[in-house]
Amino acid sequence: MAEKKIKAPTVTIIFEKGMIDVRWSFYTVTHKEDDGGYSCYIPGFDIYFSAKDIDAMNKKSRVLTKLYFNHFLRDPKNGLKHFALELHKSGFKTVGGDFEMKQLLGNKHVNSKFKSMVNLPERFASSSIIEQESNMSLVA
Amino acid sequence: MNYDTHLFIEIIESIQGIVYLREEVEEDIRLRLYSGLNGKLVKIDVSDEDMYDNTAKGHLDLLGLIHLIPAMFPEQPEPDADGSVIPEGEPRS
């Protein structure tokens, strides 16, 4: 049987009319626990969490990734430069190469797309996988 | 679920080198951010009273505290034929 292709997690940053639009696609790997709940992991963003059912898992994975982004994008002390650096350190690389990354490090408003280069850790090979997307907008 | 979230937070915050950064909240979901021993930004969901052992172990790994796993999650001793459990090191009758 053909192995299911999983899309690598991505983060897209678009500047438009004084706003920053951040879109991200990712997947959550889940392990069903004895009591029916789920222990979960979001590769790329390196977030572990627990959820009592599928609905809670879907909601938590979207909100937790957004709260992680909030730390950088809603706090002027952190900002775009630190966000780009954090993504880079987590294994996300700019599709447009180093030039795009350097522009972001200079807090320049350049549209960019990051793609995770990190493979799913071996220990999750037999886990269930749920692909998701989310987005947020904020004033640039 | 298995591990008390408050206890888990108290344990990691008692360790020198683990730095609490901030808490982000939306709806009923609370995320605490820490800097681990290796400088890694670690995201811990503290929305629920408990978390599964697998989740807690994942956090410890990212925080650079993997050495705490055997102490925090000891293996349960095998029960005897009569179902009793004799702690390791004690004589069996």
PDB file of C-alpha atoms in Angstrom:
ATOM      1  CA  MET A   1       0.000   0.000   0.000  1.00  0.00           C
ATOM      2  CA  ALA A   2       1.321   3.482  -0.874  1.00  0.00           C
ATOM      3  CA  GLU A   3       2.480   5.539   2.078  1.00  0.00           C
ATOM      4  CA  LYS A   4       0.355   8.622   2.756  1.00  0.00           C
ATOM      5  CA  LYS A   5       2.153  11.825   1.745  1.00  0.00           C
ATOM      6  CA  ILE A   6       2.220  14.445   4.483  1.00  0.00           C
ATOM      7  CA  LYS A   7       2.665  18.073   3.513  1.00  0.00           C
ATOM      8  CA  ALA A   8       5.519  19.742   5.367  1.00  0.00           C
ATOM      9  CA  PRO A   9       4.343  22.408   7.862  1.00  0.00           C
ATOM     10  CA  THR A  10       4.526  25.932   6.412  1.00  0.00           C
ATOM     11  CA  VAL A  11       4.188  29.508   7.657  1.00  0.00           C
ATOM     12  CA  THR A  12       3.320  32.269   5.174  1.00  0.00           C
ATOM     13  CA  ILE A  13       3.654  35.963   6.047  1.00  0.00           C
ATOM     14  CA  ILE A  14       1.891  38.476   3.788  1.00  0.00           C
ATOM     15  CA  PHE A  15       2.007  42.254   4.207  1.00  0.00           C
ATOM     16  CA  GLU A  16      -0.988  44.061   2.767  1.00  0.00           C
ATOM     17  CA  LYS A  17      -2.532  47.484   3.397  1.00  0.00           C
ATOM     18  CA  GLY A  18      -0.852  48.004   6.751  1.00  0.00           C
ATOM     19  CA  MET A  19      -1.747  44.521   7.998  1.00  0.00           C
ATOM     20  CA  ILE A  20       0.276  41.343   8.494  1.00  0.00           C
ATOM     21  CA  ASP A  21      -1.553  38.187   7.497  1.00  0.00           C
ATOM     22  CA  VAL A  22       0.015  35.018   8.882  1.00  0.00           C
ATOM     23  CA  ARG A  23      -1.179  31.650   7.579  1.00  0.00           C
ATOM     24  CA  TRP A  24       0.139  28.333   8.729  1.00  0.00           C
ATOM     25  CA  SER A  25      -0.448  24.739   7.759  1.00  0.00           C
ATOM     26  CA  PHE A  26       0.614  21.958  10.051  1.00  0.00           C
ATOM     27  CA  TYR A  27      -0.313  18.504  11.248  1.00  0.00           C
ATOM     28  CA  THR A  28      -0.926  16.963  14.627  1.00  0.00           C
ATOM     29  CA  VAL A  29       0.126  13.426  15.443  1.00  0.00           C
ATOM     30  CA  THR A  30      -2.055  11.720  18.020  1.00  0.00           C
ATOM     31  CA  HIS A  31      -1.822   8.708  20.285  1.00  0.00           C
ATOM     32  CA  LYS A  32      -5.057   7.359  21.747  1.00  0.00           C
ATOM     33  CA  GLU A  33      -4.781   6.805  25.488  1.00  0.00           C
ATOM     34  CA  ASP A  34      -6.497   4.048  27.521  1.00  0.00           C
ATOM     35  CA  ASP A  35      -9.263   6.383  28.765  1.00  0.00           C
ATOM     36  CA  GLY A  36     -10.195   7.481  25.225  1.00  0.00           C
ATOM     37  CA  GLY A  37      -8.318  10.799  25.289  1.00  0.00           C
ATOM     38  CA  TYR A  38      -5.341  11.786  23.131  1.00  0.00           C
ATOM     39  CA  SER A  39      -1.743  12.736  23.716  1.00  0.00           C
ATOM     40  CA  CYS A  40      -0.680  14.915  20.812  1.00  0.00           C
ATOM     41  CA  TYR A  41       2.388  16.464  19.202  1.00  0.00           C
ATOM     42  CA  ILE A  42       2.683  19.175  16.532  1.00  0.00           C
ATOM     43  CA  PRO A  43       5.907  18.591  14.538  1.00  0.00           C
ATOM     44  CA  GLY A  44       7.818  21.648  13.388  1.00  0.00           C
ATOM     45  CA  PHE A  45       6.310  23.817  16.115  1.00  0.00           C
ATOM     46  CA  ASP A  46       7.360  21.275  18.780  1.00  0.00           C
ATOM     47  CA  ILE A  47       4.210  21.505  20.874  1.00  0.00           C
ATOM     48  CA  TYR A  48       3.033  18.611  23.063  1.00  0.00           C
ATOM     49  CA  PHE A  49      -0.462  18.679  24.544  1.00  0.00           C
ATOM     50  CA  SER A  50      -3.249  16.463  25.840  1.00  0.00           C
ATOM     51  CA  ALA A  51      -6.890  16.481  24.747  1.00  0.00           C
ATOM     52  CA  LYS A  52      -9.928  14.636  26.055  1.00  0.00           C
ATOM     53  CA  ASP A  53     -11.519  14.142  22.610  1.00  0.00           C
ATOM     54  CA  ILE A  54     -11.111  14.924  18.883  1.00  0.00           C
ATOM     55  CA  ASP A  55     -12.975  18.259  19.094  1.00  0.00           C
ATOM     56  CA  ALA A  56     -10.723  19.454  21.924  1.00  0.00           C
ATOM     57  CA  MET A  57      -7.681  18.259  19.978  1.00  0.00           C
ATOM     58  CA  ASN A  58      -8.697  20.221  16.861  1.00  0.00           C
ATOM     59  CA  LYS A  59      -9.396  23.379  18.842  1.00  0.00           C
ATOM     60  CA  LYS A  60      -6.268  23.158  20.986  1.00  0.00           C
ATOM     61  CA  SER A  61      -3.895  22.596  18.091  1.00  0.00           C
ATOM     62  CA  ARG A  62      -5.218  25.702  16.290  1.00  0.00           C
ATOM     63  CA  VAL A  63      -5.256  27.929  19.378  1.00  0.00           C
ATOM     64  CA  LEU A  64      -1.921  26.749  20.815  1.00  0.00           C
ATOM     65  CA  THR A  65      -0.069  27.452  17.561  1.00  0.00           C
ATOM     66  CA  LYS A  66      -1.730  30.887  17.397  1.00  0.00           C
ATOM     67  CA  LEU A  67      -0.764  31.689  21.004  1.00  0.00           C
ATOM     68  CA  TYR A  68       2.809  30.691  20.186  1.00  0.00           C
ATOM     69  CA  PHE A  69       2.802  33.195  17.286  1.00  0.00           C
ATOM     70  CA  ASN A  70       1.198  35.854  19.529  1.00  0.00           C
ATOM     71  CA  HIS A  71       4.268  35.743  21.739  1.00  0.00           C
ATOM     72  CA  PHE A  72       6.309  37.134  18.851  1.00  0.00           C
ATOM     73  CA  LEU A  73       3.909  39.120  16.728  1.00  0.00           C
ATOM     74  CA  ARG A  74       1.761  40.896  19.307  1.00  0.00           C
ATOM     75  CA  ASP A  75       4.679  41.873  21.522  1.00  0.00           C
ATOM     76  CA  PRO A  76       6.781  44.727  20.061  1.00  0.00           C
ATOM     77  CA  LYS A  77       9.725  43.564  22.179  1.00  0.00           C
ATOM     78  CA  ASN A  78       9.836  40.313  20.200  1.00  0.00           C
ATOM     79  CA  GLY A  79       8.548  41.226  16.741  1.00  0.00           C
ATOM     80  CA  LEU A  80       9.129  39.962  13.251  1.00  0.00           C
ATOM     81  CA  LYS A  81      12.892  39.520  13.543  1.00  0.00           C
ATOM     82  CA  HIS A  82      12.602  37.205  16.542  1.00  0.00           C
ATOM     83  CA  PHE A  83       9.690  35.354  14.954  1.00  0.00           C
ATOM     84  CA  ALA A  84      11.774  34.649  11.821  1.00  0.00           C
ATOM     85  CA  LEU A  85      14.737  33.570  13.942  1.00  0.00           C
ATOM     86  CA  GLU A  86      12.591  31.258  16.067  1.00  0.00           C
ATOM     87  CA  LEU A  87      11.109  29.620  12.969  1.00  0.00           C
ATOM     88  CA  HIS A  88      14.585  29.227  11.470  1.00  0.00           C
ATOM     89  CA  LYS A  89      15.925  27.629  14.690  1.00  0.00           C
ATOM     90  CA  SER A  90      12.936  25.249  14.695  1.00  0.00           C
ATOM     91  CA  GLY A  91      13.828  23.936  11.238  1.00  0.00           C
ATOM     92  CA  PHE A  92      11.702  26.224   9.037  1.00  0.00           C
ATOM     93  CA  LYS A  93      13.589  27.695   6.093  1.00  0.00           C
ATOM     94  CA  THR A  94      12.521  30.534   3.780  1.00  0.00           C
ATOM     95  CA  VAL A  95      11.477  29.197   0.381  1.00  0.00           C
ATOM     96  CA  GLY A  96      12.962  32.350  -1.180  1.00  0.00           C
ATOM     97  CA  GLY A  97      16.372  31.616   0.304  1.00  0.00           C
ATOM     98  CA  ASP A  98      18.698  33.562   2.580  1.00  0.00           C
ATOM     99  CA  PHE A  99      17.931  36.954   1.002  1.00  0.00           C
ATOM    100  CA  GLU A 100      14.310  36.728   2.189  1.00  0.00           C
ATOM    101  CA  MET A 101      15.471  35.702   5.654  1.00  0.00           C
ATOM    102  CA  LYS A 102      17.905  38.620   5.867  1.00  0.00           C
ATOM    103  CA  GLN A 103      15.153  41.063   4.918  1.00  0.00           C
ATOM    104  CA  LEU A 104      13.024  39.769   7.781  1.00  0.00           C
ATOM    105  CA  LEU A 105      15.969  40.025  10.179  1.00  0.00           C
ATOM    106  CA  GLY A 106      16.099  43.694   9.281  1.00  0.00           C
ATOM    107  CA  ASN A 107      12.386  43.929  10.187  1.00  0.00           C
ATOM    108  CA  LYS A 108      11.657  44.657   6.501  1.00  0.00           C
ATOM    109  CA  HIS A 109       8.101  43.966   5.393  1.00  0.00           C
ATOM    110  CA  VAL A 110       8.700  41.328   2.720  1.00  0.00           C
ATOM    111  CA  ASN A 111       6.178  38.597   1.865  1.00  0.00           C
ATOM    112  CA  SER A 112       7.729  35.268   2.784  1.00  0.00           C
ATOM    113  CA  LYS A 113       7.041  31.590   3.100  1.00  0.00           C
ATOM    114  CA  PHE A 114       8.752  29.226   5.535  1.00  0.00           C
ATOM    115  CA  LYS A 115       8.743  25.477   5.060  1.00  0.00           C
ATOM    116  CA  SER A 116       9.709  22.976   7.753  1.00  0.00           C
ATOM    117  CA  MET A 117      12.652  20.773   6.821  1.00  0.00           C
ATOM    118  CA  VAL A 118      12.248  18.548   9.877  1.00  0.00           C
ATOM    119  CA  ASN A 119      11.045  14.983   9.346  1.00  0.00           C
ATOM    120  CA  LEU A 120       8.494  13.326  11.605  1.00  0.00           C
ATOM    121  CA  PRO A 121      10.416  11.676  14.461  1.00  0.00           C
ATOM    122  CA  GLU A 122      10.590   7.877  14.101  1.00  0.00           C
ATOM    123  CA  ARG A 123       8.650   7.277  17.358  1.00  0.00           C
ATOM    124  CA  PHE A 124       5.524   8.807  15.755  1.00  0.00           C
ATOM    125  CA  ALA A 125       5.702   6.680  12.595  1.00  0.00           C
ATOM    126  CA  SER A 126       2.605   4.637  13.491  1.00  0.00           C
ATOM    127  CA  SER A 127       0.572   7.508  15.008  1.00  0.00           C
ATOM    128  CA  SER A 128      -2.590   8.972  13.490  1.00  0.00           C
ATOM    129  CA  ILE A 129      -2.075  12.256  11.648  1.00  0.00           C
ATOM    130  CA  ILE A 130      -4.512  15.136  11.258  1.00  0.00           C
ATOM    131  CA  GLU A 131      -3.647  17.957   8.836  1.00  0.00           C
ATOM    132  CA  GLN A 132      -4.833  21.471   9.685  1.00  0.00           C
ATOM    133  CA  GLU A 133      -4.567  25.129   8.665  1.00  0.00           C
ATOM    134  CA  SER A 134      -5.128  28.395  10.452  1.00  0.00           C
ATOM    135  CA  ASN A 135      -4.463  32.106  10.090  1.00  0.00           C
ATOM    136  CA  MET A 136      -4.361  35.401  11.954  1.00  0.00           C
ATOM    137  CA  SER A 137      -4.201  39.063  10.966  1.00  0.00           C
ATOM    138  CA  LEU A 138      -2.691  41.941  12.877  1.00  0.00           C
ATOM    139  CA  VAL A 139      -1.702  45.537  12.316  1.00  0.00           C
ATOM    140  CA  ALA A 140       1.795  45.794  10.809  1.00  0.00           C
TER     141      ALA A 140
ATOM    142  CA  MET B   1      -5.259  11.809  32.456  1.00  0.00           C
ATOM    143  CA  ASN B   2      -2.193  11.012  34.494  1.00  0.00           C
ATOM    144  CA  TYR B   3       0.047  13.846  35.612  1.00  0.00           C
ATOM    145  CA  ASP B   4      -1.166  16.843  37.638  1.00  0.00           C
ATOM    146  CA  THR B   5      -0.440  19.987  35.593  1.00  0.00           C
ATOM    147  CA  HIS B   6       0.078  22.238  38.630  1.00  0.00           C
ATOM    148  CA  LEU B   7       2.536  19.768  40.170  1.00  0.00           C
ATOM    149  CA  PHE B   8       4.370  19.476  36.858  1.00  0.00           C
ATOM    150  CA  ILE B   9       4.724  23.271  36.605  1.00  0.00           C
ATOM    151  CA  GLU B  10       5.932  23.512  40.231  1.00  0.00           C
ATOM    152  CA  ILE B  11       8.591  20.861  39.546  1.00  0.00           C
ATOM    153  CA  ILE B  12      10.000  22.449  36.404  1.00  0.00           C
ATOM    154  CA  GLU B  13       9.934  25.972  37.879  1.00  0.00           C
ATOM    155  CA  SER B  14      11.962  24.714  40.863  1.00  0.00           C
ATOM    156  CA  ILE B  15      14.833  23.754  38.570  1.00  0.00           C
ATOM    157  CA  GLN B  16      17.628  26.261  38.174  1.00  0.00           C
ATOM    158  CA  GLY B  17      18.016  27.318  34.562  1.00  0.00           C
ATOM    159  CA  ILE B  18      14.374  26.905  33.567  1.00  0.00           C
ATOM    160  CA  VAL B  19      13.023  30.402  32.901  1.00  0.00           C
ATOM    161  CA  TYR B  20       9.326  31.286  32.798  1.00  0.00           C
ATOM    162  CA  LEU B  21       8.692  33.852  30.035  1.00  0.00           C
ATOM    163  CA  ARG B  22       4.972  34.554  29.844  1.00  0.00           C
ATOM    164  CA  GLU B  23       1.476  33.148  29.623  1.00  0.00           C
ATOM    165  CA  GLU B  24      -0.784  33.577  26.583  1.00  0.00           C
ATOM    166  CA  VAL B  25      -4.545  33.013  26.905  1.00  0.00           C
ATOM    167  CA  GLU B  26      -7.368  32.681  24.399  1.00  0.00           C
ATOM    168  CA  GLU B  27     -10.835  31.388  25.227  1.00  0.00           C
ATOM    169  CA  ASP B  28     -10.297  28.590  27.760  1.00  0.00           C
ATOM    170  CA  ILE B  29      -6.815  27.696  26.498  1.00  0.00           C
ATOM    171  CA  ARG B  30      -3.712  28.767  28.400  1.00  0.00           C
ATOM    172  CA  LEU B  31      -0.181  28.394  27.050  1.00  0.00           C
ATOM    173  CA  ARG B  32       2.890  29.023  29.210  1.00  0.00           C
ATOM    174  CA  LEU B  33       6.236  29.704  27.551  1.00  0.00           C
ATOM    175  CA  TYR B  34       9.547  28.681  29.094  1.00  0.00           C
ATOM    176  CA  SER B  35      13.166  28.793  28.114  1.00  0.00           C
ATOM    177  CA  GLY B  36      14.665  25.329  28.659  1.00  0.00           C
ATOM    178  CA  LEU B  37      18.146  24.396  29.879  1.00  0.00           C
ATOM    179  CA  ASN B  38      19.268  24.277  26.244  1.00  0.00           C
ATOM    180  CA  GLY B  39      17.814  27.731  25.482  1.00  0.00           C
ATOM    181  CA  LYS B  40      14.920  26.199  23.547  1.00  0.00           C
ATOM    182  CA  LEU B  41      11.522  27.927  23.691  1.00  0.00           C
ATOM    183  CA  VAL B  42       9.160  25.377  25.220  1.00  0.00           C
ATOM    184  CA  LYS B  43       5.389  25.717  24.966  1.00  0.00           C
ATOM    185  CA  ILE B  44       3.324  24.095  27.746  1.00  0.00           C
ATOM    186  CA  ASP B  45      -0.453  23.816  27.618  1.00  0.00           C
ATOM    187  CA  VAL B  46      -1.783  24.406  31.154  1.00  0.00           C
ATOM    188  CA  SER B  47      -5.491  24.570  30.271  1.00  0.00           C
ATOM    189  CA  ASP B  48      -6.430  21.305  31.993  1.00  0.00           C
ATOM    190  CA  GLU B  49      -5.869  20.013  35.516  1.00  0.00           C
ATOM    191  CA  ASP B  50      -4.005  16.975  34.205  1.00  0.00           C
ATOM    192  CA  MET B  51      -1.903  15.967  31.244  1.00  0.00           C
ATOM    193  CA  TYR B  52      -1.019  12.527  29.901  1.00  0.00           C
ATOM    194  CA  ASP B  53       2.332  10.998  30.833  1.00  0.00           C
ATOM    195  CA  ASN B  54       3.367  11.074  27.156  1.00  0.00           C
ATOM    196  CA  THR B  55       2.757  14.837  27.057  1.00  0.00           C
ATOM    197  CA  ALA B  56       4.695  15.464  30.281  1.00  0.00           C
ATOM    198  CA  LYS B  57       7.621  13.359  29.013  1.00  0.00           C
ATOM    199  CA  GLY B  58       7.645  15.336  25.756  1.00  0.00           C
ATOM    200  CA  HIS B  59       7.870  18.606  27.707  1.00  0.00           C
ATOM    201  CA  LEU B  60      10.737  17.259  29.840  1.00  0.00           C
ATOM    202  CA  ASP B  61      12.606  16.223  26.707  1.00  0.00           C
ATOM    203  CA  LEU B  62      12.281  19.692  25.138  1.00  0.00           C
ATOM    204  CA  LEU B  63      13.222  21.427  28.408  1.00  0.00           C
ATOM    205  CA  GLY B  64      16.480  19.436  28.552  1.00  0.00           C
ATOM    206  CA  LEU B  65      15.243  17.519  31.621  1.00  0.00           C
ATOM    207  CA  ILE B  66      15.115  14.031  30.143  1.00  0.00           C
ATOM    208  CA  HIS B  67      17.116  12.738  33.138  1.00  0.00           C
ATOM    209  CA  LEU B  68      14.070  13.378  35.381  1.00  0.00           C
ATOM    210  CA  ILE B  69      11.837  10.932  33.498  1.00  0.00           C
ATOM    211  CA  PRO B  70      12.859   7.749  35.398  1.00  0.00           C
ATOM    212  CA  ALA B  71      12.210   9.454  38.748  1.00  0.00           C
ATOM    213  CA  MET B  72       8.966  11.143  37.743  1.00  0.00           C
ATOM    214  CA  PHE B  73       7.598   8.121  35.905  1.00  0.00           C
ATOM    215  CA  PRO B  74       8.899   5.046  37.742  1.00  0.00           C
ATOM    216  CA  GLU B  75       8.163   1.658  36.218  1.00  0.00           C
ATOM    217  CA  GLN B  76       5.455  -0.193  38.155  1.00  0.00           C
ATOM    218  CA  PRO B  77       6.821  -3.427  39.717  1.00  0.00           C
ATOM    219  CA  GLU B  78       5.379  -6.692  38.353  1.00  0.00           C
ATOM    220  CA  PRO B  79       2.675  -8.086  40.696  1.00  0.00           C
ATOM    221  CA  ASP B  80       3.184 -11.531  42.263  1.00  0.00           C
ATOM    222  CA  ALA B  81       0.926 -14.458  41.384  1.00  0.00           C
ATOM    223  CA  ASP B  82      -1.398 -13.494  44.262  1.00  0.00           C
ATOM    224  CA  GLY B  83      -1.616  -9.925  42.914  1.00  0.00           C
ATOM    225  CA  SER B  84       0.504  -8.372  45.684  1.00  0.00           C
ATOM    226  CA  VAL B  85       3.344  -6.007  44.859  1.00  0.00           C
ATOM    227  CA  ILE B  86       6.535  -6.192  46.911  1.00  0.00           C
ATOM    228  CA  PRO B  87       8.704  -3.069  46.694  1.00  0.00           C
ATOM    229  CA  GLU B  88      12.132  -3.641  45.204  1.00  0.00           C
ATOM    230  CA  GLY B  89      14.799  -4.473  47.829  1.00  0.00           C
ATOM    231  CA  GLU B  90      12.358  -6.014  50.343  1.00  0.00           C
ATOM    232  CA  PRO B  91      12.611  -9.758  51.046  1.00  0.00           C
ATOM    233  CA  ARG B  92       9.961 -12.013  49.501  1.00  0.00           C
ATOM    234  CA  SER B  93       8.408 -14.552  51.895  1.00  0.00           C
TER     235      SER B  93
END
